[in-house]
Coordinates of C-alpha atoms in Angstrom, one line a residue:
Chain A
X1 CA 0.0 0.0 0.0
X2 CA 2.3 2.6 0.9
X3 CA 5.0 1.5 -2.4
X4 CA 1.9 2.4 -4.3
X5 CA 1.0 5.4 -3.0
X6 CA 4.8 6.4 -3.5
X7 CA 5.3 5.4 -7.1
X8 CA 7.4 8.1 -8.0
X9 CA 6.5 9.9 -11.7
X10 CA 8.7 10.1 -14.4
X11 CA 9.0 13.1 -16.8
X12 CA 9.6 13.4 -20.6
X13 CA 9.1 10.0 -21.6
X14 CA 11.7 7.9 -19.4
X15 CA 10.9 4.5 -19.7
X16 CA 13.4 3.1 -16.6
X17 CA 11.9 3.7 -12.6
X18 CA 14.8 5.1 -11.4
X19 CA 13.6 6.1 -7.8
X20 CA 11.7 2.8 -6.6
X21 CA 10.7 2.4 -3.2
X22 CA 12.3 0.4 -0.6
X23 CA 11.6 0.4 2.8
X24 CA 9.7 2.5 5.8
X25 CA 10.8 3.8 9.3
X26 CA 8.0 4.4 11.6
X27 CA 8.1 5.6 14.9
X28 CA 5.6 4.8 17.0
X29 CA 6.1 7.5 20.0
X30 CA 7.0 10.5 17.9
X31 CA 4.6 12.7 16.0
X32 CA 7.0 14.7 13.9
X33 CA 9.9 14.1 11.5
X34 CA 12.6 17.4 11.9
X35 CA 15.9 15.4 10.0
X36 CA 17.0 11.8 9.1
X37 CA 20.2 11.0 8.1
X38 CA 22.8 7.8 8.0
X39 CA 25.3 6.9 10.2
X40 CA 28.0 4.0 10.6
X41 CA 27.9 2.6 13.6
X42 CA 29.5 -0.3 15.3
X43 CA 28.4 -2.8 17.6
X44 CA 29.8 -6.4 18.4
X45 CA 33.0 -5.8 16.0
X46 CA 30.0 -5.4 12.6
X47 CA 30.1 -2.2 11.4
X48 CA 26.6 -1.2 9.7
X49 CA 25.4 1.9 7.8
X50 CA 22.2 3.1 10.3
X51 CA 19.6 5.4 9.9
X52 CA 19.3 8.0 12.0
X53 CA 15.5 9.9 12.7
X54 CA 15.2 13.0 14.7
X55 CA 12.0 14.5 16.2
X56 CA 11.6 17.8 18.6
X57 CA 12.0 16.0 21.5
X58 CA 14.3 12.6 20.5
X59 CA 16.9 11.0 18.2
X60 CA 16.6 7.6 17.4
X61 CA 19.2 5.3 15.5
X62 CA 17.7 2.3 13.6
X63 CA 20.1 -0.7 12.0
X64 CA 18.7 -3.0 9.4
X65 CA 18.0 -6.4 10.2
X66 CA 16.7 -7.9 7.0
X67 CA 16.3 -6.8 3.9
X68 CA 14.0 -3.8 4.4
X69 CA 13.3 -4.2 7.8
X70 CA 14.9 -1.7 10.5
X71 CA 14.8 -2.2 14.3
X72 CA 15.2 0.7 16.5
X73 CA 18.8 0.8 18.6
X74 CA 18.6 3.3 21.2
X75 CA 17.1 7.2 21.4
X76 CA 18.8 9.6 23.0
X77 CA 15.8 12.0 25.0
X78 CA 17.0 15.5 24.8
X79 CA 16.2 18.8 27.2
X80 CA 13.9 21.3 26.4
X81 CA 15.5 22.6 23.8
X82 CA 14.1 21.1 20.6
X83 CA 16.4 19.3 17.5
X84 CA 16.7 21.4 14.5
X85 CA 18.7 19.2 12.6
X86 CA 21.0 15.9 11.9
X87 CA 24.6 17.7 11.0
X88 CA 26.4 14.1 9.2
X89 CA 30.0 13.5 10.2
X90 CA 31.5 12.9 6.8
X91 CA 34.0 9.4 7.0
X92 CA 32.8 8.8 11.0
X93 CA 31.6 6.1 13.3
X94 CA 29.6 5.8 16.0
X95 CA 29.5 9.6 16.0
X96 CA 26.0 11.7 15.3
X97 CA 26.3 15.6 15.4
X98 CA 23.1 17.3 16.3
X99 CA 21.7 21.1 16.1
X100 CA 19.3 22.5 18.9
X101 CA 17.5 25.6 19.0
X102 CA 14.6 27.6 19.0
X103 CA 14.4 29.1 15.0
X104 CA 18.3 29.5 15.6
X105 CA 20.6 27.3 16.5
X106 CA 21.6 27.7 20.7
X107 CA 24.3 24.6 20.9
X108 CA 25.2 21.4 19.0
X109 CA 25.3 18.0 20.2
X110 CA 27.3 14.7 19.9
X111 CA 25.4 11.8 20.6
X112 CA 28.0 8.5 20.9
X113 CA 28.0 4.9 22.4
X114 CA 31.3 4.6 24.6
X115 CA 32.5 1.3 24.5
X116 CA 34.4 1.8 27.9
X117 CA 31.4 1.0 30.1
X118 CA 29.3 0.3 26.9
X119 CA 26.8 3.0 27.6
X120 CA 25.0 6.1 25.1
X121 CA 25.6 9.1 26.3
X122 CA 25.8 13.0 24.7
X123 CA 28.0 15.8 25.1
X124 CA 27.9 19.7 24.1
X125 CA 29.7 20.9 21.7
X126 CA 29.1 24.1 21.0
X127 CA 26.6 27.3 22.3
X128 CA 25.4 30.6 21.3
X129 CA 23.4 32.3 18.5
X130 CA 24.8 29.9 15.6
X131 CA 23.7 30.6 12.1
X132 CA 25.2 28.2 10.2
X133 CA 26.8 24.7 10.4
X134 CA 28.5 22.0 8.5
X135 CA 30.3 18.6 9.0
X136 CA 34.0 18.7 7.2
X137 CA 36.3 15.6 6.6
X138 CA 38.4 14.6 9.1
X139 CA 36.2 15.0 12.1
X140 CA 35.8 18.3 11.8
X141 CA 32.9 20.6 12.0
X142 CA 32.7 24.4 10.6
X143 CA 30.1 26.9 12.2
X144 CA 29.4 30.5 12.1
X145 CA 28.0 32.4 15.2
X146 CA 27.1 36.2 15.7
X147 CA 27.6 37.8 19.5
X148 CA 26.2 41.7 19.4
X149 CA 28.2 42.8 16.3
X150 CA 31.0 40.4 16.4
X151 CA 31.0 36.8 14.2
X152 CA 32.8 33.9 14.8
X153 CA 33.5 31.8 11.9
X154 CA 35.3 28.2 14.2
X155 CA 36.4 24.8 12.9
X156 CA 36.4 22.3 15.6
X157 CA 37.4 18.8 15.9
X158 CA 36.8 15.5 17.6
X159 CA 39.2 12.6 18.3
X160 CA 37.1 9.0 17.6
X161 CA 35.8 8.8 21.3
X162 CA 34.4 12.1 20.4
X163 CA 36.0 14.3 22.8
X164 CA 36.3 17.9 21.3
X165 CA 39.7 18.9 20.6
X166 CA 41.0 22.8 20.5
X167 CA 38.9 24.9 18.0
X168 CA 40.4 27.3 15.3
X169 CA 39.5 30.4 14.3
X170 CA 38.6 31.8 10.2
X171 CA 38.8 35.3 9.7
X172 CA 34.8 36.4 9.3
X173 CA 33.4 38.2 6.4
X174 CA 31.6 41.3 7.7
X175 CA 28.4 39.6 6.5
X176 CA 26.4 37.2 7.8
X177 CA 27.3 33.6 6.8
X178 CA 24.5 31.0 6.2
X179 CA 26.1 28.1 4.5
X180 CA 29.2 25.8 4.1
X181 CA 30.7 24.1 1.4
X182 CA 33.8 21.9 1.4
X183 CA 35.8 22.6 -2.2
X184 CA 36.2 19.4 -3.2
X185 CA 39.7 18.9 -5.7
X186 CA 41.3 21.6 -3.5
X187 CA 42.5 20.1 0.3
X188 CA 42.2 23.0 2.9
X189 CA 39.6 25.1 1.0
X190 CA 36.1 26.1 2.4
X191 CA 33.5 28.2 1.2
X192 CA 30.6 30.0 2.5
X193 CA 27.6 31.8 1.1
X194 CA 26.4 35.2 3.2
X195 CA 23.6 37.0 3.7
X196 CA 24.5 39.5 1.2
X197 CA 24.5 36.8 -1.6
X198 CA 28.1 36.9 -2.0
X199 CA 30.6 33.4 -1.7
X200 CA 33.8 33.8 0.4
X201 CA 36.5 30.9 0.1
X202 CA 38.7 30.6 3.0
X203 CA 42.2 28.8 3.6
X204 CA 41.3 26.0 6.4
X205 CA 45.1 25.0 7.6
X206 CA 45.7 29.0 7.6
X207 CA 42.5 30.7 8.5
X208 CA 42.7 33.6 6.1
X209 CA 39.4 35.2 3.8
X210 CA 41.3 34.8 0.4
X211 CA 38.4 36.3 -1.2
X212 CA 34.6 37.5 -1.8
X213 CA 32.9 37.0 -4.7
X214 CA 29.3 38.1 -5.3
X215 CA 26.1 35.9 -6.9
X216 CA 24.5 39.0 -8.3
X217 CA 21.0 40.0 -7.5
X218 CA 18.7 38.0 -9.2
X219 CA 18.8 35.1 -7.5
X220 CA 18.6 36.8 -3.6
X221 CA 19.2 34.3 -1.0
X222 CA 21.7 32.0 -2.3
X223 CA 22.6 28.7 -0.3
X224 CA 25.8 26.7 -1.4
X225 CA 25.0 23.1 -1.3
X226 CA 28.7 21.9 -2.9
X227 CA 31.8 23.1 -4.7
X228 CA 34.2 21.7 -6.7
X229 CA 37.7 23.0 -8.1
X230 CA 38.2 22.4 -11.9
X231 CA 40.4 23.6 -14.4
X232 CA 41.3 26.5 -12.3
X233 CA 37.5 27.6 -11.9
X234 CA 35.3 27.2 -8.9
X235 CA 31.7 25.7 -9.9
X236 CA 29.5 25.9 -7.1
X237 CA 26.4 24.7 -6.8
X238 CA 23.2 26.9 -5.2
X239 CA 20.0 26.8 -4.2
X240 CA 17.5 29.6 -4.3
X241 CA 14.6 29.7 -2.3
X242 CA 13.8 33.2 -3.0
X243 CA 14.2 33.0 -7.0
X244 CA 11.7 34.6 -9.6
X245 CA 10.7 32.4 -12.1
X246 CA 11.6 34.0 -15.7
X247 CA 10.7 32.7 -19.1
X248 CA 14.2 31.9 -20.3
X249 CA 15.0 29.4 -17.3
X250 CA 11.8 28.8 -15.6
X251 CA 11.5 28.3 -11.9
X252 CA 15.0 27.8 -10.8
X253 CA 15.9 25.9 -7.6
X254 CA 19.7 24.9 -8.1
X255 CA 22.2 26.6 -9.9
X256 CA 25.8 25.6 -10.6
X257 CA 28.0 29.0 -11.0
X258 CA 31.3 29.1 -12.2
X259 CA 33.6 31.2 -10.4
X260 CA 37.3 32.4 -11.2
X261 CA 38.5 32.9 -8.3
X262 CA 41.4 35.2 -9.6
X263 CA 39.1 37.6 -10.7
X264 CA 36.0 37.0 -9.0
X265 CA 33.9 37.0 -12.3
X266 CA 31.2 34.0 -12.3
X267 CA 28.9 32.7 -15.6
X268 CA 26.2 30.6 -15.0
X269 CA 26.5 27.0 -16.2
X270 CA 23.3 24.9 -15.4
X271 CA 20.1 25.6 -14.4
X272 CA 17.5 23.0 -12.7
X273 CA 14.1 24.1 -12.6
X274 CA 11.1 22.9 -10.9
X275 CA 9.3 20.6 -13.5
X276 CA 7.4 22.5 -16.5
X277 CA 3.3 22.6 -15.4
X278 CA 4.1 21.7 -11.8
X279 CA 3.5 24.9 -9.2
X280 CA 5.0 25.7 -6.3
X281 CA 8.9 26.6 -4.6
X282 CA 11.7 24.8 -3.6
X283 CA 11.4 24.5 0.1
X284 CA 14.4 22.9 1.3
X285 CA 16.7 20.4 -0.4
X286 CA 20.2 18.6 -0.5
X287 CA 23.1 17.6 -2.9
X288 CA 24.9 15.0 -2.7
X289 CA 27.7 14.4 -6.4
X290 CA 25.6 15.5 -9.3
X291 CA 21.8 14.6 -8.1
X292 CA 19.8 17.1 -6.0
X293 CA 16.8 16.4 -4.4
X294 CA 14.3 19.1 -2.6
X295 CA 10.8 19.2 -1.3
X296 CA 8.7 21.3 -3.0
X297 CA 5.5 23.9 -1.3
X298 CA 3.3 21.2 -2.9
X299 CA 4.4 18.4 -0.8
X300 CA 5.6 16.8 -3.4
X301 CA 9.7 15.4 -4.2
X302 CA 11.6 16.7 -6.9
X303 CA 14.7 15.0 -7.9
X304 CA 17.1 16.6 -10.2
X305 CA 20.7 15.3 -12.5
X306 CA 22.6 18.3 -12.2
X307 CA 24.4 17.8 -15.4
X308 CA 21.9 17.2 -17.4
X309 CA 20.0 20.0 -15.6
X310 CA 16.8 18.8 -15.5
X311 CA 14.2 16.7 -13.6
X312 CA 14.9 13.2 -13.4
X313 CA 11.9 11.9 -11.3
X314 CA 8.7 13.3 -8.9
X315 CA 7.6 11.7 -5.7
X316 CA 3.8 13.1 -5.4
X317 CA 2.6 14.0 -1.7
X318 CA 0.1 11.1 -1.7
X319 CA -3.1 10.8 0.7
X320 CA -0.6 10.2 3.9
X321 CA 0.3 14.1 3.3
X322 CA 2.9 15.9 2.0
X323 CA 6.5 15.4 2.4
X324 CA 8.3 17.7 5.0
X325 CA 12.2 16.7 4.1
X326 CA 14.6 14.8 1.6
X327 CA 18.1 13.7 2.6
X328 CA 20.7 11.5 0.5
X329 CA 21.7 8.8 2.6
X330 CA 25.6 7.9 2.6
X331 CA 26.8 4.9 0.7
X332 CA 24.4 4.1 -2.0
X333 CA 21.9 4.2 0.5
X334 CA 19.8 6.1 -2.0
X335 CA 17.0 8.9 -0.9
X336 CA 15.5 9.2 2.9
X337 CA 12.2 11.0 2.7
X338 CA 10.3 12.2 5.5
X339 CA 6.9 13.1 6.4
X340 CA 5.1 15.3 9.2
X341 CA 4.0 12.3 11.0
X342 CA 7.1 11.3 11.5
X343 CA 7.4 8.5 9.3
X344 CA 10.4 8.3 6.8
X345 CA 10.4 6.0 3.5
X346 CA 14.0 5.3 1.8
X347 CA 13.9 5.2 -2.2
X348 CA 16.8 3.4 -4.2
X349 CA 17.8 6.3 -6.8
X350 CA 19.4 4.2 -9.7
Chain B
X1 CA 44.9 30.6 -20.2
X2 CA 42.7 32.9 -20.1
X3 CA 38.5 33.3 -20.8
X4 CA 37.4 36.7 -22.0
X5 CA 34.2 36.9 -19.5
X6 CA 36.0 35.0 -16.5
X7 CA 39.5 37.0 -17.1
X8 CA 43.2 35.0 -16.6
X9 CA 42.8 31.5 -14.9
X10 CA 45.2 30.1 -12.8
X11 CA 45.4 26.1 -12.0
X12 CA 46.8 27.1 -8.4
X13 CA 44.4 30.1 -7.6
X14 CA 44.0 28.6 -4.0
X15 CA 47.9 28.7 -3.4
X16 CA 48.1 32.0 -5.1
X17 CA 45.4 33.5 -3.2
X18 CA 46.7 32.5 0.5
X19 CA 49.9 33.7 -0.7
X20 CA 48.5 37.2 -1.3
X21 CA 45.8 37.4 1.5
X22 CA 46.3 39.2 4.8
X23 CA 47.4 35.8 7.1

């Protein structure tokens, strides 16, 4: 029943399913789905690729133990302060970052098993008025925070038991920033996108701003999902919540740019619009290589190939409701889509 | 190389860059 009211909808005449259903997550104590994500984790010397569902309240880890089946590991009850968001640990295990807050983030979280007296257990991380926040490679994890005028831009990392180790400092735009990006081709380069719709690229092992570039003004609002270095260009790829839809490119919701960062002059490469006939806004999304997924204010799933630059496949809302979030899972593990009632369904993208 | 919207392109714009930025 719930495969068929999931059959995803293909556009312009594809023939192969390419997003097929798979399995569903229910939880039967929470109400509300606010972020799933995957996880490794290891248990018993069998190290498994886990899902992990967050709710307001509670974050839950699930392993699979047959073929489309989950059973639920342990949840971690947190305080009064609710979960905003799953932040993935890129290359970790046993290790789940969390984001808590009311509308901003207040502190982040590590939830971990400790395999000294084999217990679960969480540990702060980080507090304050934190706008923005990303996992990096190596343990590490980027965020921007604003105190009165100041910001703090910090990269902090944890050893494998999960202990925080000392935090460095990047120089701060004088904007706000509200996105990360790890440039991948080029080691020790970050960049962020501001509230000014500009991109700054910094030096990780040094700290420095090396430079501001900015989006331009059509396109207000810009969120960098990914970047990649190539032939001496920087192609970043955008979201735009906020974009007008125009007759020569339609209703955009990602955007890859292509920056020179020696001059800081950018030309737009491809577009990916919402489907032709279909209404509504990008709501939220994520990217993961060169497929980008995002729920749309119809309730409905849009997934896009970025090089091709155009809709691959639709997941409707269906009579359960609309869908509230879409995550890639790690691994091949293909397309985790939640709901408002909490439930999430996981779709092999192929 | 060079593109005439994009300006000079350099393969090692991230070395050249930290060399020029403030530290």
């Amino acid at each position: 029943n719930e495969a068929e009211q999931s059959t995803p909808v293909l556009f312009d005449g594809l023939t192969e399913e390419n997003l097929q259903f798979v399995s569903k997550l229910k939880d039967s104590s929470s109400s509300c789905a606010v972020d799933v994500s995957t996880v490794w984790w290891e248990a018993a010397g069998c190290r498994e690729l886990c899902v992990v569902t967050a709710c307001e309240n509670s974050v839950s880890l699930w392993k699979p133990l047959a073929p489309d089946h989950w059973g639920k590991v342990y949840t971690w009850q947190l305080g009064e302060i609710p979960v905003i968001q799953i932040i993935p640990l890129l290359d970790t295990c046993n290790l789940i970052c969390i984001a808590l807050g009311n509308l901003e983030i207040g502190e982040i979280r590590l939830l971990l098993h400790s395999s000294e007296n084999d217990s679960f257990k969480q540990s702060l991380v980080k507090t304050g008025n934190i706008k923005a926040v990303l996992g990096l490679k190596d343990r590490r994890l980027v965020s921007s925070s604003r105190s009165m005028q100041e910001q703090e831009v910090e990269v902090v990392s944890f050893s494998e038991t999960g202990r925080s180790k000392h935090g460095q400092t990047l120089m701060p735009p004088e904007e706000t920033v509200l996105a990360f990006a790890e440039v991948e081709g080029v080691k020790d380069a970050l960049v962020g996108t501001t509230a000014v719709n500009s991109i700054v690229v910094w030096n990780l092992r040094t700290g420095q701003l090396l430079k501001k570039m900015h989006v331009g003004y059509s396109y207000p609002a810009s969120i960098c999902h990914r970047a990649y270095s190539d032939s001496g260009l920087l192609f970043v790829v955008l979201s735009h919540p906020h974009a007008k839809e125009s007759e020569s490119c339609g209703n955009p919701a990602f955007r890859v740019i292509a920056f020179n960062p020696k001059t800081a002059r950018s030309t737009g490469v491809i577009f990916s619009s919402l489907p032709p006939g279909h209404a509504g806004r990008y709501v939220e999304g994520e990217v993961k290589d060169a497929l980008a997924a995002a729920v749309l204010s119809s309730g409905a799933i849009a997934v896009w190939d970025l090089l091709l630059g155009r809709c691959t496949a639709l997941l409707p809302p269906g009579p359960a409701g609309g869908w509230a979030l879409v995550r890639w899972g790690a691994a091949g593990a293909g397309l985790l889509a939640g709901r408002g009632d909490g439930s999430v369904c996981l779709y092999r993208y192929a | 190389c060079s593109d005439s919207d994009l300006g000079p392109i350099s393969l090692n714009w991230f070395e050249e860059l930290s060399s020029e930025a403030p530290p």
